[in-house]
Amino acid sequence: MYFKDIKSLSRDELRQFLSDNGHKPYRADQVYVWLFKLLMQTYEGLNVPAELCKLLESNFHIKSLREELKMESADGTVKWLYKTADDFPVETVMIPTETRASVCVSTQSGCAMGCAFCRTGSMGLNRSLETGEILEQIINVWRNYKVTNVIFMGMGEPLVNLDAVHRACVCLHDQKTFSMGKGRLTISTSGVAPGIAELLERNTPCQLAVSLVAADDKTREGLMPVNKRWNLTELIKAIDNYLERSGEWVTLEYILIKDKTCTKTAAEDLIRIVKPRRCKVNAIVLNSNENPELQAPSEQEVNEFLEIVRAKSVQINIRNPRGRDIFAACGQLASNPCKVAI
Ligand code: SAH
Ligand code: SF4
């Protein structure tokens, strides 16, 4: 076991580390309070023997990300650009509503999944983040806002970094730290089917969202390379297994793209998938991206699509885009702060 950030260690691992180095294991609880209740980002002031402080300092970062830029949208959404210690970009978004403050965290710097509609996808992958780097994004926001929800929907595919994401959820759920109920933690995957089964096996405290995006294999494969590895049949099998074993609802994210996923046939395909399952659909109108072949549908096309789906009593919500003017909306995170609002 080696982590660069102290926040990546579970409570038990920290206890073990302390006792291996001749210190009292109960000190781990004290350090945990320092990090996750008091939200401290320096070892200075930590009330433990100086020798222990030195040991921690020489082994682990307590702060791994440095803030490079903060941008605020006209709608209140805030986006931060950080750099990791090895200089990779990481973006975090805070989305306020009247009753909530949701933090959208990155699980990787960039993403290897290559979805055709996503700016993060066009960056490629730098590397996966460790747990401490994921938690630090939330802590940074929490120091200024009361965070109510965490969504793992920033840069990266959470289920290819499942161990780090699982650990972050466990820490956020821990009653002695953030005490966030599992309903307040949502992991979104582009469709890494075995990862969905692993979330169940590990009993990760979270809810599941799947970026369905399109409801037939041909369209989905053209938009998301992951569909070549796990097609809709396999993905739906994994979702059904999750629904059955967890007893929870699953959210399906559906992107409305002109002439591709916003047609009558597409609506019928979507109904066929959603109708028999405990799923609700979050539809998002395509946000601007780097692919000229992919355009947003007109308002009328969107309304017609919604009407067809709703006529069959399928739950579909249309998500208001937030933070488009600062490139903070879904699929727009690509550490490109120079680009100005459209
Ligand atoms: N990698 C994970 C989580 C991060 S992506 C995943 O794909 O699920 C967050 C969400 O933004 C996904 O639901 C994705 O489908 C959506 N998205 C990506 N690009 C988009 C775009 N240009 N317009 C609207 N939504 C987009
Ligand atoms: Fe990666 Fe998700 Fe973007 Fe696809 S939509 S490229 S999986 S971040």
mmCIF file of C-alpha atoms and ligand atoms in Angstrom:
data_model
loop_
_atom_site.group_PDB
_atom_site.id
_atom_site.type_symbol
_atom_site.label_atom_id
_atom_site.label_comp_id
_atom_site.label_asym_id
_atom_site.label_seq_id
_atom_site.Cartn_x
_atom_site.Cartn_y
_atom_site.Cartn_z
ATOM 1 C CA MET A 1 0.000 0.000 0.000
ATOM 2 C CA TYR A 2 1.339 3.400 -0.935
ATOM 3 C CA PHE A 3 -0.669 6.571 -1.330
ATOM 4 C CA LYS A 4 0.658 10.027 -1.975
ATOM 5 C CA ASP A 5 -2.269 11.735 -0.273
ATOM 6 C CA ILE A 6 -3.202 11.006 3.329
ATOM 7 C CA LYS A 7 -6.896 11.336 2.463
ATOM 8 C CA SER A 8 -6.609 8.226 0.299
ATOM 9 C CA LEU A 9 -6.127 5.978 3.322
ATOM 10 C CA SER A 10 -9.122 4.315 4.907
ATOM 11 C CA ARG A 11 -9.454 4.694 8.659
ATOM 12 C CA ASP A 12 -8.181 1.120 9.140
ATOM 13 C CA GLU A 13 -5.221 1.641 6.838
ATOM 14 C CA LEU A 14 -4.276 4.778 8.710
ATOM 15 C CA ARG A 15 -4.565 2.906 12.017
ATOM 16 C CA GLN A 16 -2.340 0.157 10.642
ATOM 17 C CA PHE A 17 0.214 2.664 9.350
ATOM 18 C CA LEU A 18 0.364 4.338 12.750
ATOM 19 C CA SER A 19 0.782 1.133 14.694
ATOM 20 C CA ASP A 20 3.402 -0.164 12.221
ATOM 21 C CA ASN A 21 5.346 2.990 13.013
ATOM 22 C CA GLY A 22 5.066 2.723 16.776
ATOM 23 C CA HIS A 23 2.166 5.096 17.370
ATOM 24 C CA LYS A 24 -1.179 4.607 19.074
ATOM 25 C CA PRO A 25 -3.804 3.532 16.516
ATOM 26 C CA TYR A 26 -6.481 5.783 18.092
ATOM 27 C CA ARG A 27 -4.578 8.742 16.680
ATOM 28 C CA ALA A 28 -6.114 7.758 13.331
ATOM 29 C CA ASP A 29 -9.514 8.976 14.520
ATOM 30 C CA GLN A 30 -7.980 12.266 15.534
ATOM 31 C CA VAL A 31 -6.373 12.675 12.106
ATOM 32 C CA TYR A 32 -9.657 11.737 10.435
ATOM 33 C CA VAL A 33 -11.498 14.486 12.330
ATOM 34 C CA TRP A 34 -8.767 16.938 11.337
ATOM 35 C CA LEU A 35 -9.102 16.054 7.660
ATOM 36 C CA PHE A 36 -12.773 15.325 7.212
ATOM 37 C CA LYS A 37 -14.624 17.239 9.912
ATOM 38 C CA LEU A 38 -12.461 20.309 10.408
ATOM 39 C CA LEU A 39 -11.471 20.184 6.705
ATOM 40 C CA MET A 40 -7.894 21.207 7.484
ATOM 41 C CA GLN A 41 -5.421 21.314 4.613
ATOM 42 C CA THR A 42 -2.148 21.640 6.502
ATOM 43 C CA TYR A 43 -0.505 19.545 9.223
ATOM 44 C CA GLU A 44 0.204 22.704 11.182
ATOM 45 C CA GLY A 45 -1.918 22.815 14.323
ATOM 46 C CA LEU A 46 -2.705 19.095 14.359
ATOM 47 C CA ASN A 47 -2.610 18.251 18.031
ATOM 48 C CA VAL A 48 -0.455 15.093 17.988
ATOM 49 C CA PRO A 49 3.131 14.441 19.135
ATOM 50 C CA ALA A 50 5.617 16.338 16.960
ATOM 51 C CA GLU A 51 7.249 13.085 15.937
ATOM 52 C CA LEU A 52 3.964 11.739 14.577
ATOM 53 C CA CYS A 53 3.305 14.962 12.708
ATOM 54 C CA LYS A 54 6.748 14.670 11.095
ATOM 55 C CA LEU A 55 6.087 11.055 10.147
ATOM 56 C CA LEU A 56 2.848 11.967 8.393
ATOM 57 C CA GLU A 57 4.369 14.966 6.707
ATOM 58 C CA SER A 58 7.262 12.975 5.292
ATOM 59 C CA ASN A 59 4.967 10.243 3.980
ATOM 60 C CA PHE A 60 1.823 11.910 2.695
ATOM 61 C CA HIS A 61 0.589 15.083 1.018
ATOM 62 C CA ILE A 62 -2.269 16.685 2.886
ATOM 63 C CA LYS A 63 -3.144 18.913 -0.077
ATOM 64 C CA SER A 64 -2.660 17.579 -3.594
ATOM 65 C CA LEU A 65 -4.454 20.020 -5.888
ATOM 66 C CA ARG A 66 -3.611 23.628 -6.590
ATOM 67 C CA GLU A 67 -6.254 26.016 -7.780
ATOM 68 C CA GLU A 68 -5.460 27.549 -11.159
ATOM 69 C CA LEU A 69 -8.746 29.211 -12.022
ATOM 70 C CA LYS A 70 -12.229 29.808 -10.675
ATOM 71 C CA MET A 71 -15.080 30.832 -12.958
ATOM 72 C CA GLU A 72 -18.605 31.765 -12.037
ATOM 73 C CA SER A 73 -21.557 31.391 -14.370
ATOM 74 C CA ALA A 74 -24.417 33.861 -14.648
ATOM 75 C CA ASP A 75 -26.657 31.089 -13.247
ATOM 76 C CA GLY A 76 -24.564 30.659 -10.076
ATOM 77 C CA THR A 77 -22.688 27.541 -11.197
ATOM 78 C CA VAL A 78 -19.008 27.689 -10.238
ATOM 79 C CA LYS A 79 -16.192 25.813 -11.951
ATOM 80 C CA TRP A 80 -12.674 25.353 -10.664
ATOM 81 C CA LEU A 81 -9.654 24.252 -12.606
ATOM 82 C CA TYR A 82 -6.998 22.547 -10.505
ATOM 83 C CA LYS A 83 -3.636 21.035 -11.318
ATOM 84 C CA THR A 84 -2.410 17.854 -9.671
ATOM 85 C CA ALA A 85 1.070 17.741 -8.122
ATOM 86 C CA ASP A 86 2.293 16.236 -11.410
ATOM 87 C CA ASP A 87 0.597 19.060 -13.364
ATOM 88 C CA PHE A 88 -2.483 17.428 -14.835
ATOM 89 C CA PRO A 89 -5.746 19.381 -15.113
ATOM 90 C CA VAL A 90 -8.756 18.464 -12.990
ATOM 91 C CA GLU A 91 -12.083 20.298 -13.035
ATOM 92 C CA THR A 92 -14.771 20.519 -10.381
ATOM 93 C CA VAL A 93 -18.201 22.111 -10.716
ATOM 94 C CA MET A 94 -20.597 23.277 -8.002
ATOM 95 C CA ILE A 95 -24.213 23.515 -9.067
ATOM 96 C CA PRO A 96 -26.482 25.389 -6.658
ATOM 97 C CA THR A 97 -30.261 25.174 -6.615
ATOM 98 C CA GLU A 98 -32.672 26.621 -4.064
ATOM 99 C CA THR A 99 -32.352 23.613 -1.801
ATOM 100 C CA ARG A 100 -29.105 21.958 -2.830
ATOM 101 C CA ALA A 101 -25.474 22.404 -3.634
ATOM 102 C CA SER A 102 -24.263 19.544 -5.804
ATOM 103 C CA VAL A 103 -20.603 19.009 -6.470
ATOM 104 C CA CYS A 104 -19.688 17.384 -9.754
ATOM 105 C CA VAL A 105 -16.285 15.762 -9.252
ATOM 106 C CA SER A 106 -13.701 14.406 -11.651
ATOM 107 C CA THR A 107 -12.435 10.881 -11.161
ATOM 108 C CA GLN A 108 -9.692 11.094 -13.787
ATOM 109 C CA SER A 109 -7.734 13.833 -15.519
ATOM 110 C CA GLY A 110 -9.208 13.506 -19.005
ATOM 111 C CA CYS A 111 -10.920 10.329 -20.168
ATOM 112 C CA ALA A 112 -9.977 7.405 -22.405
ATOM 113 C CA MET A 113 -13.510 6.437 -23.437
ATOM 114 C CA GLY A 114 -13.590 8.678 -26.516
ATOM 115 C CA CYS A 115 -17.304 9.525 -26.691
ATOM 116 C CA ALA A 116 -17.892 11.555 -29.861
ATOM 117 C CA PHE A 117 -20.013 14.244 -28.156
ATOM 118 C CA CYS A 118 -17.813 14.951 -25.147
ATOM 119 C CA ARG A 119 -15.003 17.476 -24.829
ATOM 120 C CA THR A 120 -13.371 15.506 -22.027
ATOM 121 C CA GLY A 121 -13.300 12.533 -24.375
ATOM 122 C CA SER A 122 -11.419 14.526 -27.004
ATOM 123 C CA MET A 123 -8.655 15.296 -24.456
ATOM 124 C CA GLY A 124 -7.731 11.645 -23.964
ATOM 125 C CA LEU A 125 -6.641 10.321 -20.581
ATOM 126 C CA ASN A 126 -3.823 11.733 -18.492
ATOM 127 C CA ARG A 127 -4.298 9.502 -15.457
ATOM 128 C CA SER A 128 -6.768 8.285 -12.870
ATOM 129 C CA LEU A 129 -7.064 10.292 -9.660
ATOM 130 C CA GLU A 130 -6.442 8.771 -6.267
ATOM 131 C CA THR A 131 -9.096 8.891 -3.546
ATOM 132 C CA GLY A 132 -7.509 11.850 -1.793
ATOM 133 C CA GLU A 133 -7.572 13.893 -4.987
ATOM 134 C CA ILE A 134 -11.253 13.087 -5.485
ATOM 135 C CA LEU A 135 -12.154 13.937 -1.877
ATOM 136 C CA GLU A 136 -10.105 17.108 -1.955
ATOM 137 C CA GLN A 137 -12.353 18.510 -4.719
ATOM 138 C CA ILE A 138 -15.336 18.099 -2.405
ATOM 139 C CA ILE A 139 -13.507 19.449 0.636
ATOM 140 C CA ASN A 140 -12.460 22.555 -1.296
ATOM 141 C CA VAL A 141 -16.082 23.302 -2.115
ATOM 142 C CA TRP A 142 -17.307 22.344 1.362
ATOM 143 C CA ARG A 143 -15.052 24.915 2.961
ATOM 144 C CA ASN A 144 -17.287 27.564 1.332
ATOM 145 C CA TYR A 145 -20.653 25.939 0.661
ATOM 146 C CA LYS A 146 -22.746 23.355 2.474
ATOM 147 C CA VAL A 147 -22.544 20.473 0.032
ATOM 148 C CA THR A 148 -25.696 18.353 -0.139
ATOM 149 C CA ASN A 149 -24.957 16.030 -3.071
ATOM 150 C CA VAL A 150 -21.940 14.603 -4.836
ATOM 151 C CA ILE A 151 -22.168 13.442 -8.432
ATOM 152 C CA PHE A 152 -19.268 11.554 -10.001
ATOM 153 C CA MET A 153 -19.893 13.091 -13.410
ATOM 154 C CA GLY A 154 -16.919 15.354 -14.003
ATOM 155 C CA MET A 155 -13.938 14.323 -16.091
ATOM 156 C CA GLY A 156 -13.332 10.627 -16.434
ATOM 157 C CA GLU A 157 -15.057 7.256 -16.289
ATOM 158 C CA PRO A 158 -15.580 6.384 -12.607
ATOM 159 C CA LEU A 159 -15.853 2.638 -13.134
ATOM 160 C CA VAL A 160 -12.387 2.301 -14.636
ATOM 161 C CA ASN A 161 -11.101 3.901 -11.424
ATOM 162 C CA LEU A 162 -13.470 1.950 -9.264
ATOM 163 C CA ASP A 163 -11.287 1.303 -6.239
ATOM 164 C CA ALA A 164 -10.529 5.003 -5.696
ATOM 165 C CA VAL A 165 -14.148 5.994 -6.308
ATOM 166 C CA HIS A 166 -15.422 3.304 -3.939
ATOM 167 C CA ARG A 167 -13.098 4.530 -1.203
ATOM 168 C CA ALA A 168 -14.263 8.116 -1.743
ATOM 169 C CA CYS A 169 -17.909 7.035 -1.377
ATOM 170 C CA VAL A 170 -17.133 5.091 1.794
ATOM 171 C CA CYS A 171 -15.466 8.152 3.308
ATOM 172 C CA LEU A 172 -18.315 10.479 2.316
ATOM 173 C CA HIS A 173 -20.844 8.020 3.742
ATOM 174 C CA ASP A 174 -18.936 7.543 7.035
ATOM 175 C CA GLN A 175 -21.105 8.781 9.891
ATOM 176 C CA LYS A 176 -18.122 10.160 11.729
ATOM 177 C CA THR A 177 -17.056 12.354 8.806
ATOM 178 C CA PHE A 178 -19.369 13.670 6.085
ATOM 179 C CA SER A 179 -22.260 11.346 6.880
ATOM 180 C CA MET A 180 -23.769 11.629 3.414
ATOM 181 C CA GLY A 181 -26.594 9.180 2.776
ATOM 182 C CA LYS A 182 -26.170 6.922 -0.247
ATOM 183 C CA GLY A 183 -29.035 8.737 -1.958
ATOM 184 C CA ARG A 184 -26.832 11.821 -2.085
ATOM 185 C CA LEU A 185 -23.961 10.121 -3.908
ATOM 186 C CA THR A 186 -24.366 9.287 -7.594
ATOM 187 C CA ILE A 187 -21.893 7.486 -9.818
ATOM 188 C CA SER A 188 -22.416 7.834 -13.550
ATOM 189 C CA THR A 189 -20.919 5.334 -15.986
ATOM 190 C CA SER A 190 -20.744 5.314 -19.749
ATOM 191 C CA GLY A 191 -21.540 1.592 -19.613
ATOM 192 C CA VAL A 192 -18.659 -0.388 -18.123
ATOM 193 C CA ALA A 193 -20.853 -3.419 -17.435
ATOM 194 C CA PRO A 194 -18.513 -5.419 -15.126
ATOM 195 C CA GLY A 195 -18.010 -2.303 -12.993
ATOM 196 C CA ILE A 196 -21.753 -2.187 -12.313
ATOM 197 C CA ALA A 197 -21.558 -5.714 -10.880
ATOM 198 C CA GLU A 198 -18.527 -4.746 -8.836
ATOM 199 C CA LEU A 199 -20.368 -1.839 -7.223
ATOM 200 C CA LEU A 200 -22.881 -4.400 -5.978
ATOM 201 C CA GLU A 201 -20.216 -6.796 -4.759
ATOM 202 C CA ARG A 202 -18.458 -4.048 -2.856
ATOM 203 C CA ASN A 203 -21.727 -2.617 -1.609
ATOM 204 C CA THR A 204 -20.525 0.862 -2.554
ATOM 205 C CA PRO A 205 -22.746 3.459 -0.877
ATOM 206 C CA CYS A 206 -24.036 5.233 -3.983
ATOM 207 C CA GLN A 207 -26.764 5.449 -6.545
ATOM 208 C CA LEU A 208 -26.222 4.445 -10.135
ATOM 209 C CA ALA A 209 -26.680 6.508 -13.277
ATOM 210 C CA VAL A 210 -25.901 5.116 -16.711
ATOM 211 C CA SER A 211 -25.174 7.269 -19.745
ATOM 212 C CA LEU A 212 -27.418 5.415 -22.129
ATOM 213 C CA VAL A 213 -27.206 8.346 -24.579
ATOM 214 C CA ALA A 214 -28.817 6.353 -27.404
ATOM 215 C CA ALA A 215 -31.230 3.421 -27.304
ATOM 216 C CA ASP A 216 -30.127 1.310 -30.290
ATOM 217 C CA ASP A 217 -26.756 -0.357 -30.820
ATOM 218 C CA LYS A 218 -25.968 1.207 -34.184
ATOM 219 C CA THR A 219 -26.424 4.805 -33.010
ATOM 220 C CA ARG A 220 -24.833 4.128 -29.634
ATOM 221 C CA GLU A 221 -21.808 2.444 -31.163
ATOM 222 C CA GLY A 222 -21.286 5.420 -33.482
ATOM 223 C CA LEU A 223 -21.258 7.776 -30.495
ATOM 224 C CA MET A 224 -19.643 5.706 -27.760
ATOM 225 C CA PRO A 225 -16.792 3.266 -28.451
ATOM 226 C CA VAL A 226 -17.599 1.530 -25.129
ATOM 227 C CA ASN A 227 -20.669 0.043 -26.852
ATOM 228 C CA LYS A 228 -18.347 -2.125 -28.976
ATOM 229 C CA ARG A 229 -17.021 -3.743 -25.815
ATOM 230 C CA TRP A 230 -20.348 -4.018 -23.981
ATOM 231 C CA ASN A 231 -23.352 -3.637 -26.259
ATOM 232 C CA LEU A 232 -26.857 -2.716 -25.151
ATOM 233 C CA THR A 233 -27.827 -6.319 -24.450
ATOM 234 C CA GLU A 234 -24.883 -6.740 -22.072
ATOM 235 C CA LEU A 235 -25.337 -3.324 -20.528
ATOM 236 C CA ILE A 236 -29.028 -3.914 -19.890
ATOM 237 C CA LYS A 237 -28.219 -7.309 -18.380
ATOM 238 C CA ALA A 238 -25.892 -5.562 -15.919
ATOM 239 C CA ILE A 239 -28.540 -2.927 -15.152
ATOM 240 C CA ASP A 240 -31.199 -5.603 -14.574
ATOM 241 C CA ASN A 241 -28.911 -7.458 -12.220
ATOM 242 C CA TYR A 242 -28.282 -4.216 -10.338
ATOM 243 C CA LEU A 243 -31.998 -3.385 -10.163
ATOM 244 C CA GLU A 244 -32.814 -6.828 -8.874
ATOM 245 C CA ARG A 245 -30.086 -7.078 -6.268
ATOM 246 C CA SER A 246 -30.064 -3.492 -5.006
ATOM 247 C CA GLY A 247 -33.795 -2.793 -5.051
ATOM 248 C CA GLU A 248 -32.904 0.759 -6.107
ATOM 249 C CA TRP A 249 -33.869 2.898 -9.094
ATOM 250 C CA VAL A 250 -31.367 3.521 -11.868
ATOM 251 C CA THR A 251 -31.164 6.834 -13.707
ATOM 252 C CA LEU A 252 -30.540 6.690 -17.446
ATOM 253 C CA GLU A 253 -28.916 9.752 -18.988
ATOM 254 C CA TYR A 254 -30.142 10.325 -22.510
ATOM 255 C CA ILE A 255 -28.643 12.943 -24.814
ATOM 256 C CA LEU A 256 -30.936 14.577 -27.356
ATOM 257 C CA ILE A 257 -28.994 14.881 -30.637
ATOM 258 C CA LYS A 258 -30.611 16.151 -33.841
ATOM 259 C CA ASP A 259 -31.596 13.399 -36.338
ATOM 260 C CA LYS A 260 -29.867 10.754 -34.237
ATOM 261 C CA THR A 261 -31.427 10.303 -30.823
ATOM 262 C CA CYS A 262 -34.276 12.804 -31.033
ATOM 263 C CA THR A 263 -36.441 11.015 -33.615
ATOM 264 C CA LYS A 264 -39.706 9.074 -33.388
ATOM 265 C CA THR A 265 -37.894 5.736 -33.851
ATOM 266 C CA ALA A 266 -35.404 6.674 -31.146
ATOM 267 C CA ALA A 267 -38.264 7.531 -28.786
ATOM 268 C CA GLU A 268 -39.791 4.107 -29.411
ATOM 269 C CA ASP A 269 -36.451 2.359 -28.780
ATOM 270 C CA LEU A 270 -36.066 4.290 -25.545
ATOM 271 C CA ILE A 271 -39.564 3.390 -24.382
ATOM 272 C CA ARG A 272 -38.860 -0.286 -25.065
ATOM 273 C CA ILE A 273 -35.831 -0.165 -22.753
ATOM 274 C CA VAL A 274 -37.243 1.984 -19.967
ATOM 275 C CA LYS A 275 -40.887 0.948 -19.723
ATOM 276 C CA PRO A 276 -40.396 -2.477 -18.109
ATOM 277 C CA ARG A 277 -37.686 -1.313 -15.674
ATOM 278 C CA ARG A 278 -37.403 0.708 -12.455
ATOM 279 C CA CYS A 279 -35.562 3.421 -14.355
ATOM 280 C CA LYS A 280 -36.093 7.106 -14.841
ATOM 281 C CA VAL A 281 -34.672 9.071 -17.703
ATOM 282 C CA ASN A 282 -32.764 12.327 -17.466
ATOM 283 C CA ALA A 283 -32.730 13.827 -20.915
ATOM 284 C CA ILE A 284 -30.119 16.464 -21.744
ATOM 285 C CA VAL A 285 -30.103 18.513 -24.905
ATOM 286 C CA LEU A 286 -26.662 18.159 -26.482
ATOM 287 C CA ASN A 287 -24.287 20.812 -25.234
ATOM 288 C CA SER A 288 -21.879 22.352 -27.704
ATOM 289 C CA ASN A 289 -19.001 20.019 -28.457
ATOM 290 C CA GLU A 290 -16.159 19.696 -30.918
ATOM 291 C CA ASN A 291 -17.952 17.505 -33.416
ATOM 292 C CA PRO A 292 -19.647 19.464 -36.245
ATOM 293 C CA GLU A 293 -21.753 16.442 -37.196
ATOM 294 C CA LEU A 294 -23.544 16.485 -33.864
ATOM 295 C CA GLN A 295 -26.093 19.232 -33.384
ATOM 296 C CA ALA A 296 -28.727 20.031 -30.799
ATOM 297 C CA PRO A 297 -32.331 19.494 -31.912
ATOM 298 C CA SER A 298 -34.821 22.372 -32.092
ATOM 299 C CA GLU A 299 -37.166 23.064 -29.209
ATOM 300 C CA GLN A 300 -40.046 21.685 -31.232
ATOM 301 C CA GLU A 301 -38.181 18.440 -31.944
ATOM 302 C CA VAL A 302 -37.392 18.094 -28.241
ATOM 303 C CA ASN A 303 -41.028 18.645 -27.287
ATOM 304 C CA GLU A 304 -42.273 16.122 -29.832
ATOM 305 C CA PHE A 305 -39.820 13.558 -28.512
ATOM 306 C CA LEU A 306 -40.868 14.145 -24.912
ATOM 307 C CA GLU A 307 -44.536 13.867 -25.837
ATOM 308 C CA ILE A 308 -44.073 10.447 -27.441
ATOM 309 C CA VAL A 309 -42.172 9.131 -24.434
ATOM 310 C CA ARG A 310 -44.524 10.616 -21.844
ATOM 311 C CA ALA A 311 -47.568 9.270 -23.693
ATOM 312 C CA LYS A 312 -46.341 5.825 -22.622
ATOM 313 C CA SER A 313 -46.054 6.938 -18.983
ATOM 314 C CA VAL A 314 -42.281 6.702 -18.985
ATOM 315 C CA GLN A 315 -40.665 9.046 -16.461
ATOM 316 C CA ILE A 316 -38.505 11.493 -18.364
ATOM 317 C CA ASN A 317 -37.120 14.771 -17.019
ATOM 318 C CA ILE A 318 -35.391 17.300 -19.123
ATOM 319 C CA ARG A 319 -32.329 18.623 -17.394
ATOM 320 C CA ASN A 320 -31.720 22.325 -17.581
ATOM 321 C CA PRO A 321 -28.175 22.908 -18.715
ATOM 322 C CA ARG A 322 -26.180 24.733 -16.071
ATOM 323 C CA GLY A 323 -23.027 26.731 -16.490
ATOM 324 C CA ARG A 324 -22.856 26.570 -20.285
ATOM 325 C CA ASP A 325 -21.356 30.075 -20.422
ATOM 326 C CA ILE A 326 -18.270 28.911 -18.530
ATOM 327 C CA PHE A 327 -18.078 25.482 -20.197
ATOM 328 C CA ALA A 328 -19.158 23.794 -16.991
ATOM 329 C CA ALA A 329 -22.113 21.883 -18.432
ATOM 330 C CA CYS A 330 -22.168 18.118 -19.088
ATOM 331 C CA GLY A 331 -19.450 17.016 -21.439
ATOM 332 C CA GLN A 332 -17.772 20.407 -21.566
ATOM 333 C CA LEU A 333 -14.997 19.875 -19.047
ATOM 334 C CA ALA A 334 -11.763 20.011 -20.943
ATOM 335 C CA SER A 335 -9.538 22.451 -19.097
ATOM 336 C CA ASN A 336 -9.847 24.993 -21.821
ATOM 337 C CA PRO A 337 -10.429 28.167 -19.860
ATOM 338 C CA CYS A 338 -9.567 30.480 -22.718
ATOM 339 C CA LYS A 339 -12.707 29.679 -24.618
ATOM 340 C CA VAL A 340 -15.374 32.204 -23.902
ATOM 341 C CA ALA A 341 -19.098 31.807 -23.614
ATOM 342 C CA ILE A 342 -21.271 31.196 -26.616
HETATM 343 N N1 SAH B 1 -17.885 9.288 -17.750
HETATM 344 C C1 SAH B 1 -19.105 9.191 -17.065
HETATM 345 C C2 SAH B 1 -19.382 10.358 -16.171
HETATM 346 C C3 SAH B 1 -19.011 11.715 -16.677
HETATM 347 S S1 SAH B 1 -19.794 12.325 -18.158
HETATM 348 C C4 SAH B 1 -20.240 9.004 -18.014
HETATM 349 O O1 SAH B 1 -20.041 9.140 -19.206
HETATM 350 O O2 SAH B 1 -21.332 8.671 -17.546
HETATM 351 C C5 SAH B 1 -21.182 13.176 -17.502
HETATM 352 C C6 SAH B 1 -22.445 13.170 -18.377
HETATM 353 O O3 SAH B 1 -22.360 14.165 -19.395
HETATM 354 C C7 SAH B 1 -22.735 11.864 -19.082
HETATM 355 O O4 SAH B 1 -24.062 11.467 -18.815
HETATM 356 C C8 SAH B 1 -22.566 12.217 -20.542
HETATM 357 O O5 SAH B 1 -23.380 11.417 -21.321
HETATM 358 C C9 SAH B 1 -22.946 13.681 -20.564
HETATM 359 N N2 SAH B 1 -22.407 14.420 -21.698
HETATM 360 C C10 SAH B 1 -21.181 14.336 -22.248
HETATM 361 N N3 SAH B 1 -21.051 15.202 -23.282
HETATM 362 C C11 SAH B 1 -22.228 15.851 -23.391
HETATM 363 C C12 SAH B 1 -22.716 16.881 -24.255
HETATM 364 N N4 SAH B 1 -21.954 17.405 -25.231
HETATM 365 N N5 SAH B 1 -23.975 17.336 -24.050
HETATM 366 C C13 SAH B 1 -24.755 16.835 -23.064
HETATM 367 N N6 SAH B 1 -24.341 15.873 -22.214
HETATM 368 C C14 SAH B 1 -23.098 15.381 -22.377
HETATM 369 FE FE1 SF4 B 2 -15.551 9.982 -20.774
HETATM 370 FE FE2 SF4 B 2 -18.087 10.241 -19.845
HETATM 371 FE FE3 SF4 B 2 -17.051 12.013 -21.617
HETATM 372 FE FE4 SF4 B 2 -17.607 9.533 -22.436
HETATM 373 S S1 SF4 B 2 -19.095 11.063 -21.682
HETATM 374 S S2 SF4 B 2 -15.715 10.664 -22.907
HETATM 375 S S3 SF4 B 2 -17.070 8.351 -20.614
HETATM 376 S S4 SF4 B 2 -16.339 11.669 -19.528
#
